[in-house]
Amino acid sequence: HGFVGGRCDELGLTLEYQATPHDTHLELRGRVSDITGKPRAVTLMFALPVTPDGWRWGHSLRREEPVDASAELADLVSIGVGANGQLSRCPMANLSRPEGGLNLAIDPDSPAQYRLGYSHGLGLFYVAYDFALTPVTTAFPSAAPFAFSVFASRGDWGLRGGLEAWQQVYPEAFRVRIP
């Protein structure tokens, strides 16, 4: 299902979001809301079409994998909640090739249940949020906020290039606070 004019009537959801371009990244920030009045769980996905040609998935600083080598690429840990009980090990995902890198990262100030990955079968680089929407929540009843960024990086550095760019996108998260 999809949203048209900020609504998905089939699922009883609304979506408000703002895409803000910055010098180093594109920031996406918003809120998904239930309009049925019933508590429930939903998955919200943002996906970029990326053909697999020459891209590599950064599993770690020491290991990369061609995106055409697997149907689904993600680095997940089991936590027992969410749509499939899994959470991304790191709040940033990196695809790279010699010409440059492409990254998705969760805003460190907006914690959430999420999965970052690449689907070879669909040709999509994505972030999927798992939300529990309930009217009992005081701060945002029947709604859930989200925030993430899309940004480029040095491709010849692979995941290291993504991590370097990530620190520039969210400098406050990496500020030394101990004198």
PDB file of C-alpha atoms in Angstrom:
ATOM      1  CA  HIS A   1       0.000   0.000   0.000  1.00  0.00           C
ATOM      2  CA  GLY A   2       1.091   3.556  -0.518  1.00  0.00           C
ATOM      3  CA  PHE A   3       0.260   7.076   0.612  1.00  0.00           C
ATOM      4  CA  VAL A   4      -1.561   9.533  -1.656  1.00  0.00           C
ATOM      5  CA  GLY A   5      -1.807  13.088  -0.420  1.00  0.00           C
ATOM      6  CA  GLY A   6      -0.459  11.951   2.952  1.00  0.00           C
ATOM      7  CA  ARG A   7      -3.154   9.277   3.421  1.00  0.00           C
ATOM      8  CA  CYS A   8      -3.406   5.520   3.061  1.00  0.00           C
ATOM      9  CA  ASP A   9      -7.132   4.938   3.496  1.00  0.00           C
ATOM     10  CA  GLU A  10      -6.821   1.152   3.000  1.00  0.00           C
ATOM     11  CA  LEU A  11      -4.707   0.938   6.163  1.00  0.00           C
ATOM     12  CA  GLY A  12      -6.232   3.859   8.060  1.00  0.00           C
ATOM     13  CA  LEU A  13      -2.945   5.795   8.225  1.00  0.00           C
ATOM     14  CA  THR A  14      -1.754   9.321   7.588  1.00  0.00           C
ATOM     15  CA  LEU A  15       1.812  10.412   6.873  1.00  0.00           C
ATOM     16  CA  GLU A  16       3.308  13.823   7.470  1.00  0.00           C
ATOM     17  CA  TYR A  17       6.910  14.382   6.442  1.00  0.00           C
ATOM     18  CA  GLN A  18       9.398  17.016   5.469  1.00  0.00           C
ATOM     19  CA  ALA A  19      12.415  16.502   3.224  1.00  0.00           C
ATOM     20  CA  THR A  20      15.091  19.102   3.955  1.00  0.00           C
ATOM     21  CA  PRO A  21      18.170  19.367   1.734  1.00  0.00           C
ATOM     22  CA  HIS A  22      21.448  20.245   3.497  1.00  0.00           C
ATOM     23  CA  ASP A  23      24.947  20.680   2.069  1.00  0.00           C
ATOM     24  CA  THR A  24      25.975  17.174   3.141  1.00  0.00           C
ATOM     25  CA  HIS A  25      22.701  15.215   3.156  1.00  0.00           C
ATOM     26  CA  LEU A  26      18.954  15.020   2.643  1.00  0.00           C
ATOM     27  CA  GLU A  27      17.082  14.863   5.945  1.00  0.00           C
ATOM     28  CA  LEU A  28      13.664  13.202   6.104  1.00  0.00           C
ATOM     29  CA  ARG A  29      11.605  13.760   9.221  1.00  0.00           C
ATOM     30  CA  GLY A  30       7.981  12.944   9.865  1.00  0.00           C
ATOM     31  CA  ARG A  31       5.218  11.106  11.656  1.00  0.00           C
ATOM     32  CA  VAL A  32       2.928   8.235  10.767  1.00  0.00           C
ATOM     33  CA  SER A  33      -0.481   8.296  12.481  1.00  0.00           C
ATOM     34  CA  ASP A  34      -3.357   5.870  12.918  1.00  0.00           C
ATOM     35  CA  ILE A  35      -6.852   7.200  12.144  1.00  0.00           C
ATOM     36  CA  THR A  36      -8.806   4.066  13.134  1.00  0.00           C
ATOM     37  CA  GLY A  37      -8.457   4.583  16.899  1.00  0.00           C
ATOM     38  CA  LYS A  38      -7.267   0.999  17.393  1.00  0.00           C
ATOM     39  CA  PRO A  39      -3.864  -0.045  18.780  1.00  0.00           C
ATOM     40  CA  ARG A  40      -1.775  -1.807  16.133  1.00  0.00           C
ATOM     41  CA  ALA A  41       1.618  -2.400  14.628  1.00  0.00           C
ATOM     42  CA  VAL A  42       2.692  -1.066  11.230  1.00  0.00           C
ATOM     43  CA  THR A  43       5.821  -1.098   9.101  1.00  0.00           C
ATOM     44  CA  LEU A  44       6.729   2.092   7.233  1.00  0.00           C
ATOM     45  CA  MET A  45       9.302   1.741   4.461  1.00  0.00           C
ATOM     46  CA  PHE A  46      11.344   4.308   2.541  1.00  0.00           C
ATOM     47  CA  ALA A  47      13.193   2.850  -0.441  1.00  0.00           C
ATOM     48  CA  LEU A  48      15.558   4.150  -3.110  1.00  0.00           C
ATOM     49  CA  PRO A  49      15.765   2.299  -6.425  1.00  0.00           C
ATOM     50  CA  VAL A  50      19.390   1.215  -6.921  1.00  0.00           C
ATOM     51  CA  THR A  51      20.457  -1.137  -9.702  1.00  0.00           C
ATOM     52  CA  PRO A  52      23.034  -3.693  -8.481  1.00  0.00           C
ATOM     53  CA  ASP A  53      25.656  -2.749 -11.094  1.00  0.00           C
ATOM     54  CA  GLY A  54      29.008  -2.549  -9.294  1.00  0.00           C
ATOM     55  CA  TRP A  55      27.660  -1.729  -5.832  1.00  0.00           C
ATOM     56  CA  ARG A  56      29.020  -3.398  -2.707  1.00  0.00           C
ATOM     57  CA  TRP A  57      27.267  -3.753   0.665  1.00  0.00           C
ATOM     58  CA  GLY A  58      29.434  -2.727   3.641  1.00  0.00           C
ATOM     59  CA  HIS A  59      28.965  -5.475   6.237  1.00  0.00           C
ATOM     60  CA  SER A  60      31.842  -4.187   8.358  1.00  0.00           C
ATOM     61  CA  LEU A  61      35.096  -2.282   8.029  1.00  0.00           C
ATOM     62  CA  ARG A  62      36.750  -5.516   6.901  1.00  0.00           C
ATOM     63  CA  ARG A  63      34.029  -7.154   4.822  1.00  0.00           C
ATOM     64  CA  GLU A  64      32.032  -6.081   1.789  1.00  0.00           C
ATOM     65  CA  GLU A  65      29.794  -8.114  -0.484  1.00  0.00           C
ATOM     66  CA  PRO A  66      28.633  -7.444  -4.061  1.00  0.00           C
ATOM     67  CA  VAL A  67      24.929  -6.578  -3.992  1.00  0.00           C
ATOM     68  CA  ASP A  68      24.266  -9.043  -6.818  1.00  0.00           C
ATOM     69  CA  ALA A  69      25.544 -11.947  -4.683  1.00  0.00           C
ATOM     70  CA  SER A  70      22.465 -12.184  -2.476  1.00  0.00           C
ATOM     71  CA  ALA A  71      18.730 -11.610  -2.672  1.00  0.00           C
ATOM     72  CA  GLU A  72      18.670  -9.626   0.594  1.00  0.00           C
ATOM     73  CA  LEU A  73      21.507  -7.809   2.345  1.00  0.00           C
ATOM     74  CA  ALA A  74      21.198  -6.534   5.912  1.00  0.00           C
ATOM     75  CA  ASP A  75      23.112  -6.786   9.173  1.00  0.00           C
ATOM     76  CA  LEU A  76      20.484  -7.700  11.748  1.00  0.00           C
ATOM     77  CA  VAL A  77      20.252  -8.898  15.331  1.00  0.00           C
ATOM     78  CA  SER A  78      17.295 -10.723  16.853  1.00  0.00           C
ATOM     79  CA  ILE A  79      15.438  -8.725  19.490  1.00  0.00           C
ATOM     80  CA  GLY A  80      12.045 -10.440  19.533  1.00  0.00           C
ATOM     81  CA  VAL A  81       9.886  -7.423  18.648  1.00  0.00           C
ATOM     82  CA  GLY A  82       8.787  -5.737  15.436  1.00  0.00           C
ATOM     83  CA  ALA A  83       7.491  -7.209  12.187  1.00  0.00           C
ATOM     84  CA  ASN A  84      10.200  -9.867  11.989  1.00  0.00           C
ATOM     85  CA  GLY A  85      11.848  -9.647  15.414  1.00  0.00           C
ATOM     86  CA  GLN A  86      15.009  -8.066  14.041  1.00  0.00           C
ATOM     87  CA  LEU A  87      16.850  -4.751  14.305  1.00  0.00           C
ATOM     88  CA  SER A  88      19.773  -3.432  12.289  1.00  0.00           C
ATOM     89  CA  ARG A  89      23.085  -3.877  14.092  1.00  0.00           C
ATOM     90  CA  CYS A  90      24.171  -0.359  13.102  1.00  0.00           C
ATOM     91  CA  PRO A  91      22.008   2.762  12.542  1.00  0.00           C
ATOM     92  CA  MET A  92      23.718   3.375   9.184  1.00  0.00           C
ATOM     93  CA  ALA A  93      23.898   1.330   5.975  1.00  0.00           C
ATOM     94  CA  ASN A  94      26.357   1.801   3.112  1.00  0.00           C
ATOM     95  CA  LEU A  95      26.469   0.881  -0.556  1.00  0.00           C
ATOM     96  CA  SER A  96      29.657   1.800  -2.366  1.00  0.00           C
ATOM     97  CA  ARG A  97      31.454   1.560  -5.678  1.00  0.00           C
ATOM     98  CA  PRO A  98      34.579   3.367  -6.908  1.00  0.00           C
ATOM     99  CA  GLU A  99      32.610   6.435  -8.110  1.00  0.00           C
ATOM    100  CA  GLY A 100      31.003   7.039  -4.726  1.00  0.00           C
ATOM    101  CA  GLY A 101      28.984   5.734  -1.822  1.00  0.00           C
ATOM    102  CA  LEU A 102      25.302   5.951  -0.925  1.00  0.00           C
ATOM    103  CA  ASN A 103      24.169   5.830   2.707  1.00  0.00           C
ATOM    104  CA  LEU A 104      21.002   5.690   4.798  1.00  0.00           C
ATOM    105  CA  ALA A 105      21.209   6.570   8.504  1.00  0.00           C
ATOM    106  CA  ILE A 106      18.764   6.833  11.374  1.00  0.00           C
ATOM    107  CA  ASP A 107      18.907  10.171  13.224  1.00  0.00           C
ATOM    108  CA  PRO A 108      20.650   9.399  16.554  1.00  0.00           C
ATOM    109  CA  ASP A 109      18.187  11.718  18.334  1.00  0.00           C
ATOM    110  CA  SER A 110      15.171   9.760  17.033  1.00  0.00           C
ATOM    111  CA  PRO A 111      15.474   6.205  18.347  1.00  0.00           C
ATOM    112  CA  ALA A 112      13.214   3.637  16.728  1.00  0.00           C
ATOM    113  CA  GLN A 113      12.823  -0.019  15.759  1.00  0.00           C
ATOM    114  CA  TYR A 114      14.230  -0.213  12.200  1.00  0.00           C
ATOM    115  CA  ARG A 115      15.900  -2.345   9.573  1.00  0.00           C
ATOM    116  CA  LEU A 116      18.302  -1.040   6.935  1.00  0.00           C
ATOM    117  CA  GLY A 117      19.040  -3.172   3.908  1.00  0.00           C
ATOM    118  CA  TYR A 118      19.244  -3.802   0.195  1.00  0.00           C
ATOM    119  CA  SER A 119      16.830  -6.048  -1.702  1.00  0.00           C
ATOM    120  CA  HIS A 120      18.437  -7.408  -4.866  1.00  0.00           C
ATOM    121  CA  GLY A 121      15.133  -8.850  -6.111  1.00  0.00           C
ATOM    122  CA  LEU A 122      13.430  -5.447  -5.880  1.00  0.00           C
ATOM    123  CA  GLY A 123      16.536  -3.321  -6.538  1.00  0.00           C
ATOM    124  CA  LEU A 124      15.822  -1.227  -3.431  1.00  0.00           C
ATOM    125  CA  PHE A 125      18.046   0.302  -0.756  1.00  0.00           C
ATOM    126  CA  TYR A 126      15.711   0.821   2.188  1.00  0.00           C
ATOM    127  CA  VAL A 127      14.919   1.733   5.759  1.00  0.00           C
ATOM    128  CA  ALA A 128      11.914  -0.072   7.280  1.00  0.00           C
ATOM    129  CA  TYR A 129      10.487   1.191  10.566  1.00  0.00           C
ATOM    130  CA  ASP A 130       8.333  -1.016  12.810  1.00  0.00           C
ATOM    131  CA  PHE A 131       5.933   1.104  14.860  1.00  0.00           C
ATOM    132  CA  ALA A 132       3.408   0.301  17.570  1.00  0.00           C
ATOM    133  CA  LEU A 133       0.596   2.845  17.314  1.00  0.00           C
ATOM    134  CA  THR A 134      -1.637   3.176  20.363  1.00  0.00           C
ATOM    135  CA  PRO A 135      -3.895   5.911  21.743  1.00  0.00           C
ATOM    136  CA  VAL A 136      -2.375   5.256  25.208  1.00  0.00           C
ATOM    137  CA  THR A 137       0.919   6.994  24.292  1.00  0.00           C
ATOM    138  CA  THR A 138       0.986  10.384  26.017  1.00  0.00           C
ATOM    139  CA  ALA A 139       3.602  12.186  23.889  1.00  0.00           C
ATOM    140  CA  PHE A 140       2.164  11.252  20.478  1.00  0.00           C
ATOM    141  CA  PRO A 141      -1.096   9.264  20.742  1.00  0.00           C
ATOM    142  CA  SER A 142      -1.670   6.780  17.877  1.00  0.00           C
ATOM    143  CA  ALA A 143       1.393   8.133  16.091  1.00  0.00           C
ATOM    144  CA  ALA A 144       5.133   7.574  15.765  1.00  0.00           C
ATOM    145  CA  PRO A 145       7.842  10.033  14.709  1.00  0.00           C
ATOM    146  CA  PHE A 146      10.784   9.116  12.492  1.00  0.00           C
ATOM    147  CA  ALA A 147      13.915  10.832  11.170  1.00  0.00           C
ATOM    148  CA  PHE A 148      16.695   9.646   8.901  1.00  0.00           C
ATOM    149  CA  SER A 149      19.107  10.935   6.270  1.00  0.00           C
ATOM    150  CA  VAL A 150      20.376   9.990   2.836  1.00  0.00           C
ATOM    151  CA  PHE A 151      23.915  11.052   1.966  1.00  0.00           C
ATOM    152  CA  ALA A 152      26.875  10.412  -0.312  1.00  0.00           C
ATOM    153  CA  SER A 153      30.344   9.275   0.707  1.00  0.00           C
ATOM    154  CA  ARG A 154      33.720   8.306  -0.703  1.00  0.00           C
ATOM    155  CA  GLY A 155      33.201   5.101  -2.619  1.00  0.00           C
ATOM    156  CA  ASP A 156      36.843   4.025  -2.602  1.00  0.00           C
ATOM    157  CA  TRP A 157      36.673   3.856   1.209  1.00  0.00           C
ATOM    158  CA  GLY A 158      33.566   1.642   1.327  1.00  0.00           C
ATOM    159  CA  LEU A 159      31.944   1.572   4.758  1.00  0.00           C
ATOM    160  CA  ARG A 160      34.770   3.725   6.169  1.00  0.00           C
ATOM    161  CA  GLY A 161      33.725   6.479   3.753  1.00  0.00           C
ATOM    162  CA  GLY A 162      30.123   6.101   4.909  1.00  0.00           C
ATOM    163  CA  LEU A 163      31.127   6.347   8.559  1.00  0.00           C
ATOM    164  CA  GLU A 164      33.217   9.455   7.859  1.00  0.00           C
ATOM    165  CA  ALA A 165      30.251  11.111   6.113  1.00  0.00           C
ATOM    166  CA  TRP A 166      27.861   9.979   8.877  1.00  0.00           C
ATOM    167  CA  GLN A 167      29.963  11.882  11.439  1.00  0.00           C
ATOM    168  CA  GLN A 168      29.616  15.022   9.304  1.00  0.00           C
ATOM    169  CA  VAL A 169      25.834  14.596   9.006  1.00  0.00           C
ATOM    170  CA  TYR A 170      25.331  14.116  12.779  1.00  0.00           C
ATOM    171  CA  PRO A 171      28.313  15.884  14.410  1.00  0.00           C
ATOM    172  CA  GLU A 172      26.607  16.300  17.813  1.00  0.00           C
ATOM    173  CA  ALA A 173      26.280  12.530  18.163  1.00  0.00           C
ATOM    174  CA  PHE A 174      30.080  12.226  17.925  1.00  0.00           C
ATOM    175  CA  ARG A 175      31.074  15.223  20.070  1.00  0.00           C
ATOM    176  CA  VAL A 176      33.386  14.322  22.950  1.00  0.00           C
ATOM    177  CA  ARG A 177      31.523  15.120  26.168  1.00  0.00           C
ATOM    178  CA  ILE A 178      34.046  14.002  28.752  1.00  0.00           C
ATOM    179  CA  PRO A 179      36.700  16.618  29.590  1.00  0.00           C
TER     180      PRO A 179
END
